Each structure stands twice: as structure tokens, then as C-alpha cells.
PDB file of C-alpha atoms in Angstrom:
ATOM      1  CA  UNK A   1      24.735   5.807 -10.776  1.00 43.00           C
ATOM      2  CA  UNK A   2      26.321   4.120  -8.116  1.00 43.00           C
ATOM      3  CA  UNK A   3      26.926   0.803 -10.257  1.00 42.00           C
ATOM      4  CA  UNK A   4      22.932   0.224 -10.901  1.00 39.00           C
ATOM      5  CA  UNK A   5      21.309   0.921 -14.397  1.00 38.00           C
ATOM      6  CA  UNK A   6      18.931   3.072 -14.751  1.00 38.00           C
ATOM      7  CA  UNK A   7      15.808   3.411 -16.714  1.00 37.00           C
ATOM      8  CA  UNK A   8      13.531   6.662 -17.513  1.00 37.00           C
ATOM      9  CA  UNK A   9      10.392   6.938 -17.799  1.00 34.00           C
ATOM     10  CA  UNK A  10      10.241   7.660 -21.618  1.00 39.00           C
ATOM     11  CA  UNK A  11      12.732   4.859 -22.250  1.00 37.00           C
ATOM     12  CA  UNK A  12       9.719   2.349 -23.612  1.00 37.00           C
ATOM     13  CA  UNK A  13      10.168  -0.641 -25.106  1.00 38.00           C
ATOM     14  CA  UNK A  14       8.020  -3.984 -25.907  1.00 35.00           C
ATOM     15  CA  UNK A  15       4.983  -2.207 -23.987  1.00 45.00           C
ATOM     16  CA  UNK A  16       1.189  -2.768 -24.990  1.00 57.00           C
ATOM     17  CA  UNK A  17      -0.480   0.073 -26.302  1.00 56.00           C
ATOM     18  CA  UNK A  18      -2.132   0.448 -22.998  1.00 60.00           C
ATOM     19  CA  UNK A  19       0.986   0.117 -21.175  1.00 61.00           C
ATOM     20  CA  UNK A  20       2.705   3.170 -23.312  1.00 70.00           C
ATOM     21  CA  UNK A  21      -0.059   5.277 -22.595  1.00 69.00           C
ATOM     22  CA  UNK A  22      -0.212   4.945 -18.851  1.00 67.00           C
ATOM     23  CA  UNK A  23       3.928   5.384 -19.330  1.00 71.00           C
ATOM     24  CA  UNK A  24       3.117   8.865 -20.880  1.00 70.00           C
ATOM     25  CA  UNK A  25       0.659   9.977 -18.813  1.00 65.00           C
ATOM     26  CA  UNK A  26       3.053   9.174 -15.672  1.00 63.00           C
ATOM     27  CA  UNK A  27       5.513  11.404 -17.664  1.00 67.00           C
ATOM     28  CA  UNK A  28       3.353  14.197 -18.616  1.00 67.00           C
ATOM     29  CA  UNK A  29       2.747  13.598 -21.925  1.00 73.00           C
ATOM     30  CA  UNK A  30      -0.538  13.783 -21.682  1.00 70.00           C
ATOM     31  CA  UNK A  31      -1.334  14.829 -25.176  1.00 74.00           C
ATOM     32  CA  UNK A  32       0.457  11.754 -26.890  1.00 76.00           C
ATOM     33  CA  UNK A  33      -1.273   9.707 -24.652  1.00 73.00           C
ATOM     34  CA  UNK A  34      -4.865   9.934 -25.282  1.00 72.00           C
ATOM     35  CA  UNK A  35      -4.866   8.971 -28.677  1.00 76.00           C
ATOM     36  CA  UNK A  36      -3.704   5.370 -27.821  1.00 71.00           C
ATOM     37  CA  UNK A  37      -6.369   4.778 -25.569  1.00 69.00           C
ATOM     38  CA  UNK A  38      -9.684   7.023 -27.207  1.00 68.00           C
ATOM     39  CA  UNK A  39     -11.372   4.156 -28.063  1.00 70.00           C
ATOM     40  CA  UNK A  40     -11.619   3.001 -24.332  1.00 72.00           C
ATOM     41  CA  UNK A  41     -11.960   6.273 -22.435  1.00 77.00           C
ATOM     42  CA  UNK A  42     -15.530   6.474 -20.688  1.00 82.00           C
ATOM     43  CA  UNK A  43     -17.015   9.778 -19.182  1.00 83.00           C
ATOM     44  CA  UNK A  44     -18.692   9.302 -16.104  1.00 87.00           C
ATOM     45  CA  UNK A  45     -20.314  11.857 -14.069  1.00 85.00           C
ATOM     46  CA  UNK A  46     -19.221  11.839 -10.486  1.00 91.00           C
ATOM     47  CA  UNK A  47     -16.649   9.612  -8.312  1.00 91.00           C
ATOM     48  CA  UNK A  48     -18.973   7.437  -6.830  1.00 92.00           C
ATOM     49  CA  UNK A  49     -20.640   6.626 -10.376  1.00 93.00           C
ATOM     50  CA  UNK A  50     -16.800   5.976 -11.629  1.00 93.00           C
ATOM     51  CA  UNK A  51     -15.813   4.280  -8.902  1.00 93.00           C
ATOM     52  CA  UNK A  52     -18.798   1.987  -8.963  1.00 94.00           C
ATOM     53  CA  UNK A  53     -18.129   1.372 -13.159  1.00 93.00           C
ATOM     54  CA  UNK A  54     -14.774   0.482 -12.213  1.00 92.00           C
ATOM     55  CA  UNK A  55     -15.546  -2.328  -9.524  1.00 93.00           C
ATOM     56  CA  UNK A  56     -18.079  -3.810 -11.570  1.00 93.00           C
ATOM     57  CA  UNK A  57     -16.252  -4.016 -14.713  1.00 93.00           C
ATOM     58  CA  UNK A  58     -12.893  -5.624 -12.565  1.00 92.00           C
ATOM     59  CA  UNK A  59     -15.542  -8.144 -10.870  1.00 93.00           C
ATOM     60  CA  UNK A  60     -16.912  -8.804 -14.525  1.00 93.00           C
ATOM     61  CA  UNK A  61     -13.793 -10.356 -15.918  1.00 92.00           C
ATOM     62  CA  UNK A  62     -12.794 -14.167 -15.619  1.00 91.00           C
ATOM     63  CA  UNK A  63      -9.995 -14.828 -13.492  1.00 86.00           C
ATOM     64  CA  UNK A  64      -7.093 -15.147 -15.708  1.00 88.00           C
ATOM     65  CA  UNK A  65      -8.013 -11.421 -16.994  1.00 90.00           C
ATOM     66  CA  UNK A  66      -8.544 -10.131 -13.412  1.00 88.00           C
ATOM     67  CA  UNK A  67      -5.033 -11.611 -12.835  1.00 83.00           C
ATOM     68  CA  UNK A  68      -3.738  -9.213 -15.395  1.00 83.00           C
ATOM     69  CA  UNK A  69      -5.553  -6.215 -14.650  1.00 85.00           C
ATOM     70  CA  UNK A  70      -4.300  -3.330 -12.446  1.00 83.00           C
ATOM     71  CA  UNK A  71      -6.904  -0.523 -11.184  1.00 86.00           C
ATOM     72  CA  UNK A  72      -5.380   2.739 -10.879  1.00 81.00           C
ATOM     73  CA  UNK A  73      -6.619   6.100  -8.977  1.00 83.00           C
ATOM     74  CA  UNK A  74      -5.135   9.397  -8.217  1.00 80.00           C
ATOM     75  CA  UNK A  75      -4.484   9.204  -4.544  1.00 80.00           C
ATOM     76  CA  UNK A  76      -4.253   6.211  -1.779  1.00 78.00           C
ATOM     77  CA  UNK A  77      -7.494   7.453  -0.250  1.00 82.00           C
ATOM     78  CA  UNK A  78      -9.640   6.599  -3.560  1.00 88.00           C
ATOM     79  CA  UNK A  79      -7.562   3.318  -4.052  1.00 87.00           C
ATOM     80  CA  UNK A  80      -8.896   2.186  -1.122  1.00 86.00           C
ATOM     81  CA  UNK A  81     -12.307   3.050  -2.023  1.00 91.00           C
ATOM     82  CA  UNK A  82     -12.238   0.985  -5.020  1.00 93.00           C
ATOM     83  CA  UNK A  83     -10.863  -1.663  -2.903  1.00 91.00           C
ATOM     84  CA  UNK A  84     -13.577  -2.429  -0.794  1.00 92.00           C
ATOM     85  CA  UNK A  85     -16.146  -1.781  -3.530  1.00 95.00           C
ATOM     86  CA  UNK A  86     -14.251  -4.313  -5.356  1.00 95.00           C
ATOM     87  CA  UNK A  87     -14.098  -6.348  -2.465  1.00 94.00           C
ATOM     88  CA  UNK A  88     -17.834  -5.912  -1.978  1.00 94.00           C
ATOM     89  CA  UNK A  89     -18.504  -7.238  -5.617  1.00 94.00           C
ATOM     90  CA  UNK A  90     -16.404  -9.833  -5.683  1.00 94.00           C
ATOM     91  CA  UNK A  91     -17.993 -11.089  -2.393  1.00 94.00           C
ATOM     92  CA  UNK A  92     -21.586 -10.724  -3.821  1.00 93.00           C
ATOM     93  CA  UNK A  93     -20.811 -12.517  -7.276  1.00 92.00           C
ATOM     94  CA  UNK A  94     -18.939 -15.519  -4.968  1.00 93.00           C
ATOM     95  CA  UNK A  95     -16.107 -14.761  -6.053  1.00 94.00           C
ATOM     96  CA  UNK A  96     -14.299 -14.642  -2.543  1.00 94.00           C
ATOM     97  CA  UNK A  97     -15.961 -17.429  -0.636  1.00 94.00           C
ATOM     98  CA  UNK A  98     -15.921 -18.711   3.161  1.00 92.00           C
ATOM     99  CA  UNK A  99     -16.507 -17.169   6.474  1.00 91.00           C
ATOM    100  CA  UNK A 100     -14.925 -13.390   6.488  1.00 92.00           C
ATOM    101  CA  UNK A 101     -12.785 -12.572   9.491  1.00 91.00           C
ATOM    102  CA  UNK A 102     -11.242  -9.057  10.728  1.00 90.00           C
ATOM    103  CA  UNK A 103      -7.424  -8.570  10.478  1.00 88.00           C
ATOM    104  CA  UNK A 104      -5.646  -5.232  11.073  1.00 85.00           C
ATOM    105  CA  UNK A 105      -3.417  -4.375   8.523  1.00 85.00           C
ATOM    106  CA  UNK A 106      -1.408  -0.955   8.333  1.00 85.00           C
ATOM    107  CA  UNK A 107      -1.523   1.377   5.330  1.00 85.00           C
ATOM    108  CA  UNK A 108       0.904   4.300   4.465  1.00 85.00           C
ATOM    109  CA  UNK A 109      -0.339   7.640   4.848  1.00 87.00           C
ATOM    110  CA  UNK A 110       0.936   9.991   2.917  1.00 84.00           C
ATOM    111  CA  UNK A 111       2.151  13.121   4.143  1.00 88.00           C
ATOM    112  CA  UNK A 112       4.603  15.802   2.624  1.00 88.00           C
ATOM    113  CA  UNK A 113       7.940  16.341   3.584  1.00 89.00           C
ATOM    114  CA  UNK A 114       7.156  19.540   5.650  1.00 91.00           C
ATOM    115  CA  UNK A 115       3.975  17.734   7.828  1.00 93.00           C
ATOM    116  CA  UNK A 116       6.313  15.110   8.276  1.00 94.00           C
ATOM    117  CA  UNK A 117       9.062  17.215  10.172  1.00 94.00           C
ATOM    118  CA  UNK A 118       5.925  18.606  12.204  1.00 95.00           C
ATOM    119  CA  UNK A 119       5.045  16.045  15.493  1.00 96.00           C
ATOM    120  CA  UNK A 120       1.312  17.650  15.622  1.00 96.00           C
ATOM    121  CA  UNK A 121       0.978  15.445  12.130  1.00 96.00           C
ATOM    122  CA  UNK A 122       1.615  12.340  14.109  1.00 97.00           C
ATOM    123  CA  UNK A 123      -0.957  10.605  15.859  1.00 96.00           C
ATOM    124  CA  UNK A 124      -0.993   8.481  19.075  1.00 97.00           C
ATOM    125  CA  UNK A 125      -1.403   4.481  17.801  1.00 96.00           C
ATOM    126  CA  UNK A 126       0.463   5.458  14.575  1.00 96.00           C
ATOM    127  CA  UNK A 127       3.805   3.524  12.925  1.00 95.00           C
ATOM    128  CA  UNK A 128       6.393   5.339  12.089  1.00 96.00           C
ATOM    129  CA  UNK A 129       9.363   2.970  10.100  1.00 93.00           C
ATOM    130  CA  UNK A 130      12.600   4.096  10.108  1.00 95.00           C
ATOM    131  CA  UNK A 131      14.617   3.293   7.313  1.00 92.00           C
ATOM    132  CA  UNK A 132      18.262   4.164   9.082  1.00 93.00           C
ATOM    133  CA  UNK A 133      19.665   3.451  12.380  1.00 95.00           C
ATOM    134  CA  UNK A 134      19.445   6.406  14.836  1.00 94.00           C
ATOM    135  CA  UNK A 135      21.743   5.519  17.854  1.00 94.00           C
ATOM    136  CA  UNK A 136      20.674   8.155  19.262  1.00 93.00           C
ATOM    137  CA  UNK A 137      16.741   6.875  19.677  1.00 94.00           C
ATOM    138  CA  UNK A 138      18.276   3.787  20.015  1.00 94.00           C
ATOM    139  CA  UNK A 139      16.518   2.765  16.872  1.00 96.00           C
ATOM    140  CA  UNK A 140      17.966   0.672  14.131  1.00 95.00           C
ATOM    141  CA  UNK A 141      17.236   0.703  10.560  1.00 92.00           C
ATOM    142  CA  UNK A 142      13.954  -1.223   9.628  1.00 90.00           C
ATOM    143  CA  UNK A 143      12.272  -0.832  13.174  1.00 94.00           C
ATOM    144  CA  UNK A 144       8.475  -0.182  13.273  1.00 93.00           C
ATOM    145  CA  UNK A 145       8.166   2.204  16.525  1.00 96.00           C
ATOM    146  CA  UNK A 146       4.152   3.112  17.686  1.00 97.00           C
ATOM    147  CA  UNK A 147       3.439   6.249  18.278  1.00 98.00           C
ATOM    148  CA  UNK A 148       2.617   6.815  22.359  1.00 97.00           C
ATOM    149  CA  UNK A 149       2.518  10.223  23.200  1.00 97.00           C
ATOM    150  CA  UNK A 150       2.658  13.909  21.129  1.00 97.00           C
ATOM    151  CA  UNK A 151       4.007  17.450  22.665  1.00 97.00           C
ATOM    152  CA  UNK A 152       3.032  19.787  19.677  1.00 95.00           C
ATOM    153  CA  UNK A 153       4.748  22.404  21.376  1.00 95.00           C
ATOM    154  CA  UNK A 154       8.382  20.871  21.823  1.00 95.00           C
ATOM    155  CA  UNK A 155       7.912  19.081  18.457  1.00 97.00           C
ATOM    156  CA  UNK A 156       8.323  15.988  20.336  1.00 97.00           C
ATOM    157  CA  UNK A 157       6.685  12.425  19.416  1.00 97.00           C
ATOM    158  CA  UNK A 158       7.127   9.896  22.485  1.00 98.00           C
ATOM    159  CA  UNK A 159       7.845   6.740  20.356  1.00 97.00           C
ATOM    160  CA  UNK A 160       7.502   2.987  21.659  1.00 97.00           C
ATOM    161  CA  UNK A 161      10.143   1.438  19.941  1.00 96.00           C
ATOM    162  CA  UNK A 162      11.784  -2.563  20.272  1.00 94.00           C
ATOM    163  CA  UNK A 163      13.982  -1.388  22.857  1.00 94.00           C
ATOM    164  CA  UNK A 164      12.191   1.003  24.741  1.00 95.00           C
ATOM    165  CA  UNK A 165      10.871   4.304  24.800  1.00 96.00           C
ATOM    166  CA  UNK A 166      12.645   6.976  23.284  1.00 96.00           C
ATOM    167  CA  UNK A 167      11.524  10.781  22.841  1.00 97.00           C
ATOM    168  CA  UNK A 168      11.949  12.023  19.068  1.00 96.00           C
ATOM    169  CA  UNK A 169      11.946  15.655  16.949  1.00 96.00           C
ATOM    170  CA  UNK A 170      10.961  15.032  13.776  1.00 95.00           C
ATOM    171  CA  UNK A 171      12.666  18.183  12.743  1.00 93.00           C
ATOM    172  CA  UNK A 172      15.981  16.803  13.848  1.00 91.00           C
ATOM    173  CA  UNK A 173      15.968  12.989  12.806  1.00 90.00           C
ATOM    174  CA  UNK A 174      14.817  11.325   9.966  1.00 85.00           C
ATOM    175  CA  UNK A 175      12.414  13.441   8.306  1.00 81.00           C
ATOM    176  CA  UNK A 176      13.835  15.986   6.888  1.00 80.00           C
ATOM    177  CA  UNK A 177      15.563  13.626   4.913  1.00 82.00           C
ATOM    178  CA  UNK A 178      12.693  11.352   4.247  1.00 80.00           C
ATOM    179  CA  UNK A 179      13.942   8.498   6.318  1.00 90.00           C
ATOM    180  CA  UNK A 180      10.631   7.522   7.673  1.00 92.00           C
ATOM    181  CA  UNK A 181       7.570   6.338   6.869  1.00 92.00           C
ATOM    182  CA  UNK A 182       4.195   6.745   8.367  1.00 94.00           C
ATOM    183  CA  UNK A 183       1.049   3.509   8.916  1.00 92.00           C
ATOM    184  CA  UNK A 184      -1.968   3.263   9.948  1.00 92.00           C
ATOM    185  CA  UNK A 185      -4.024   0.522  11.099  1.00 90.00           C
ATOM    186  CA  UNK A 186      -7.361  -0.021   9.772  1.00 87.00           C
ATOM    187  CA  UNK A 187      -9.621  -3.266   9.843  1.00 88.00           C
ATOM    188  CA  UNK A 188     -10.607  -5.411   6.921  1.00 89.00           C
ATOM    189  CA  UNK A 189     -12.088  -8.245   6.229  1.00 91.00           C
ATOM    190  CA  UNK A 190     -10.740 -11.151   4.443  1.00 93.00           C
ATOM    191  CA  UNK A 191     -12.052 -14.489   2.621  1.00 94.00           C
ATOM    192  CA  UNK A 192     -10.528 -16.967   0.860  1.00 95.00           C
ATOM    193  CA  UNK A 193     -10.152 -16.153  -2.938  1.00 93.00           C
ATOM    194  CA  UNK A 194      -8.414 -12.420  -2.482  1.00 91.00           C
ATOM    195  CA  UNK A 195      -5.553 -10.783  -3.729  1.00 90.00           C
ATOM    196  CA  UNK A 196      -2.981  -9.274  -1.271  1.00 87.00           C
ATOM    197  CA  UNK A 197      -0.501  -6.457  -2.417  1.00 85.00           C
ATOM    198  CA  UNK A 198       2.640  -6.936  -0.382  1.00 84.00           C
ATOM    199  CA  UNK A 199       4.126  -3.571   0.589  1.00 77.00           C
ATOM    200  CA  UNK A 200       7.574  -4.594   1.552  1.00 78.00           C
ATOM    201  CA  UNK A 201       9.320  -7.763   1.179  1.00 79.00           C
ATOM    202  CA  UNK A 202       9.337 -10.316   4.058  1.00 82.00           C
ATOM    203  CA  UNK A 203      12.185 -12.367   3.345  1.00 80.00           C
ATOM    204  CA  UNK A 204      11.780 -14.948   6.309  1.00 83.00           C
ATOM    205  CA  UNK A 205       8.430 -15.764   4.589  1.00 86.00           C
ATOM    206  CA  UNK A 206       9.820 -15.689   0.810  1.00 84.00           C
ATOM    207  CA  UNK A 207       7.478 -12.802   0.090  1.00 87.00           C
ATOM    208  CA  UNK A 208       8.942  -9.953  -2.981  1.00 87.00           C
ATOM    209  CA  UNK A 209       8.029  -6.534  -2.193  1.00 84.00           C
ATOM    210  CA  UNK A 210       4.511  -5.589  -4.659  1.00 83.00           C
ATOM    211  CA  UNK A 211       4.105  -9.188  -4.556  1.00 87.00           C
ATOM    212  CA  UNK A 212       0.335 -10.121  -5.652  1.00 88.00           C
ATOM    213  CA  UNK A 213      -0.780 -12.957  -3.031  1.00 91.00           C
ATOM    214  CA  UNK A 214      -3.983 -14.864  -3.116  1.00 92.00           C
ATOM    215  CA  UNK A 215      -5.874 -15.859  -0.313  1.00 94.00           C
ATOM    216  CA  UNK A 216      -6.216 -19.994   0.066  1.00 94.00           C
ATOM    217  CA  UNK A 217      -7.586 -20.246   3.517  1.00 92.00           C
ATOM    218  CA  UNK A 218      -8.738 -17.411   6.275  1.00 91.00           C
ATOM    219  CA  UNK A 219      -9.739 -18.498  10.072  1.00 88.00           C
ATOM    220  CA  UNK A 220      -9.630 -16.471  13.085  1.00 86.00           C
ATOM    221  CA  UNK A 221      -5.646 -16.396  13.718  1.00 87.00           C
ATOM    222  CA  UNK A 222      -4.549 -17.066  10.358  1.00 87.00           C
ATOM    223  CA  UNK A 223      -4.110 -16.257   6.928  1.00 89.00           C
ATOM    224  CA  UNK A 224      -2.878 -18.690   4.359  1.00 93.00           C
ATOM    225  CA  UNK A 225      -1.613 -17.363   1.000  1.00 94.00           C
ATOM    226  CA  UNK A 226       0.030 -18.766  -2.283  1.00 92.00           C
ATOM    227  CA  UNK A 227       2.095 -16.324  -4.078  1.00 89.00           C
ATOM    228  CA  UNK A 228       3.443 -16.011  -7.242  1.00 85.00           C
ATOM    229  CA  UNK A 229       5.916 -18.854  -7.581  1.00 87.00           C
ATOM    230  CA  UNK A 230       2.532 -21.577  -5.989  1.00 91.00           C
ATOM    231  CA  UNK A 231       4.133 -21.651  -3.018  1.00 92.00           C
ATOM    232  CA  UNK A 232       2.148 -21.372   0.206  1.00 93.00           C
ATOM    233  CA  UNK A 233       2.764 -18.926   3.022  1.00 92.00           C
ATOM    234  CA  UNK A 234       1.152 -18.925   6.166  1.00 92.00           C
ATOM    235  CA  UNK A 235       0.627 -15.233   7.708  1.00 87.00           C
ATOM    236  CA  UNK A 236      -0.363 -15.345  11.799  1.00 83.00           C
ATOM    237  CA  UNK A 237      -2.929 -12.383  12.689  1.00 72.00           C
ATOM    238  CA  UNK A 238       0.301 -10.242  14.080  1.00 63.00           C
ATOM    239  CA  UNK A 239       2.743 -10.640  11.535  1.00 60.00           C
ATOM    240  CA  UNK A 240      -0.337 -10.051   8.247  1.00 58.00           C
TER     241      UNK A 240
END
């Protein structure tokens, strides 16, 4: 449609066996699925134990098999869990190396399309990204407004935009037609040695969007990275 080509789901080709089955289960075919995969499908007991399994296995594997390796969970909230447990491992086997510094970095939260119409969702410090221009909010498409101020009962959210401040319904603008997006910041900590998952693309640094970057150097104001094409980036504390 609309001159691009399209590809569904079940439309598998030149997949590993692993690959197809993660393909099914995504499709709801669960009962195909499972019999590619018996042989490696381990029962474990509660989410901690699993999630502990998980990190230790990842932080097991050399680095060319780490490199090909994707860990999967059911919602954000338990990726990031194995994230930092991974992280944790990693850092204990010396794996990631050097001194660790704090950077803020923003992560979506996930809301549905009903919470996000709703400005008592929203909270003050938040991003919201719009992904059109709104002349009316004086916002254009790709700006990354904070969240200043809420008024749950006029359902308005008092944004701090690049050009001002501007007063916005969520019922009216945006998303109701799931033309925004909603961040926010937490602090991690960094070393040299790991992997970055770039949301979005940042073309002025050369960066794909999903890109998988690795950490080369990490000081107070800086992170240096080398992507996939060996090329190094360097990310100042605002802009990673």
C-alpha cells in the first residue's frame, strides 16, 4: 500500500528454526511453535529465578554469540529488569570494564490509547514526542516537549515545548490518533564494553533506528560508541 511492499508475519522464509518459532508465536500460532523449540524450553519456578537463568546464561556466552543473541520478555517493565541484571553480570564477570558513570536516558512508557487521551496519565518531568506538526501548540513534527504542569479536571497538560509554553488536551490533539509518544527519564550507569539499543535514528550522528551500539569509552560528559558499520560516534551527556 501506498507504493511500499509489504510483508506478514507468516510470510517466512530463510529463518533458523529458532527464528520461525519466535515468528509463530508473535502470530499466534502457538501450537506449531513449540515443537521447534522443545528441546530448549526450561521450566523455572518464579520471575526472579527466570530472570536470573536468563542473565547468567546471556553473560555465559563469548562475545561473538552474545552479539547474536536477543533476550526477549513480555512487557518493557521486565525487559528492563533483565537489563540491569544483565548489566550486573556482565559487570561482575569483567565483562564491562572502567569507571561507571550516571547518564539519564528516557524510556517509552507504554500506555493505551484511552490513558493516553486522559492528561491525569501524564506526569510533570515527562516527554511527550509528537510525531506531526500542531500549529496550533505551535509544535512541529519531531519535537520532544516536557511535561510542566497537569489540570486533571480541564484535561489540560501545560507542555514546555522549543518555542514556548503551550497548554494541550490530549483528547483533542494527537492522541486519539496515536500521534504521540510518552518518555521517561531514569538513571543508569554505563562502562565501557556495553551494548546500546538506539530507539530512533539520529541522522546528524549516522545512527539507524534499533541500531546495536557498543560502548568504547565512558567519562563524566561523554559517551563514545562504535556502531555497526566500526564507525565511532561520540554522544555528549544531553544529547545520549
Amino acid at each position: 500500500r501506498h507504493g511500499m511492499t509489504t510483508v506478514k508475519i507468516n510470510e517466512i522464509s530463510n529463518k533458523t528454526r529458532t527464528e520461525n518459532s519466535i515468528s509463530m508465536t508473535l502470530a499466534e500460532h502457538i501450537a506449531a511453535a513449540l515443537p521447534k523449540i522443545k528441546n530448549n524450553i526450561v521450566a523455572i519456578d518464579s520471575e526472579e529465578n527466570r530472570f536470573k537463568a536468563i542473565a547468567e546464561h546471556y553473560a555465559s556466552l563469548d562475545l561473538t554469540a552474545q552479539n547474536k543473541t536477543r533476550v526477549v520478555a513480555l512487557s518493557k517493565a521486565q525487559c528492563e529488569k533483565i537489563n540491569l541484571i544483565i548489566h550486573e553480570n556482565l559487570k561482575a564477570q569483567g565483562q564491562l570494564t572502567g569507571k561507571p558513570e550516571q547518564f539519564s536516558v528516557w524510556l517509552p512508557k507504554r500506555m493505551t490509547l484511552a490513558e493516553y487521551t486522559l492528561a491525569r496519565n501524564y506526569q510533570i518531568g515527562q516527554m511527550v514526542r509528537f510525531n506531526e506538526t500542531y500549529r496550533s501548540l505551535g509544535i512541529a513534527r519531531g519535537d520532544y516537549c516536557r511535561v510542566q504542569s497537569i489540570n486533571a479536571k480541564d484535561n489540560s497538560v501545560s507542555l514546555q515545548t522549543p518555542r514556548g509554553i503551550a497548554a494541550w488536551d490530549p483528547k483533542k490533539i494527537a492522541a486519539p490518533t496515536q500521534k504521540v509518544e510518552v518518555f521517561e527519564e531514569k538513571q543508569r550507569e554505563f562502562l565501557t564494553g556495553e551494548k546500546i539499543t538506539a530507539t530512533r535514528a539520529m541522522k546528524t550522528k549516522g545512527i539507524e533506528p534499533h541500531e546495536v551500539l557498543t560502548v568504547k569509552q565512558v567519562n563524566t560528559q561523554q559517551l563514545v560508541v562504535i556502531n555497526q558499520k566500526q564507525k565511532t560516534i561520540t554522544l555528549d551527556r544531553q544529547t545520549a
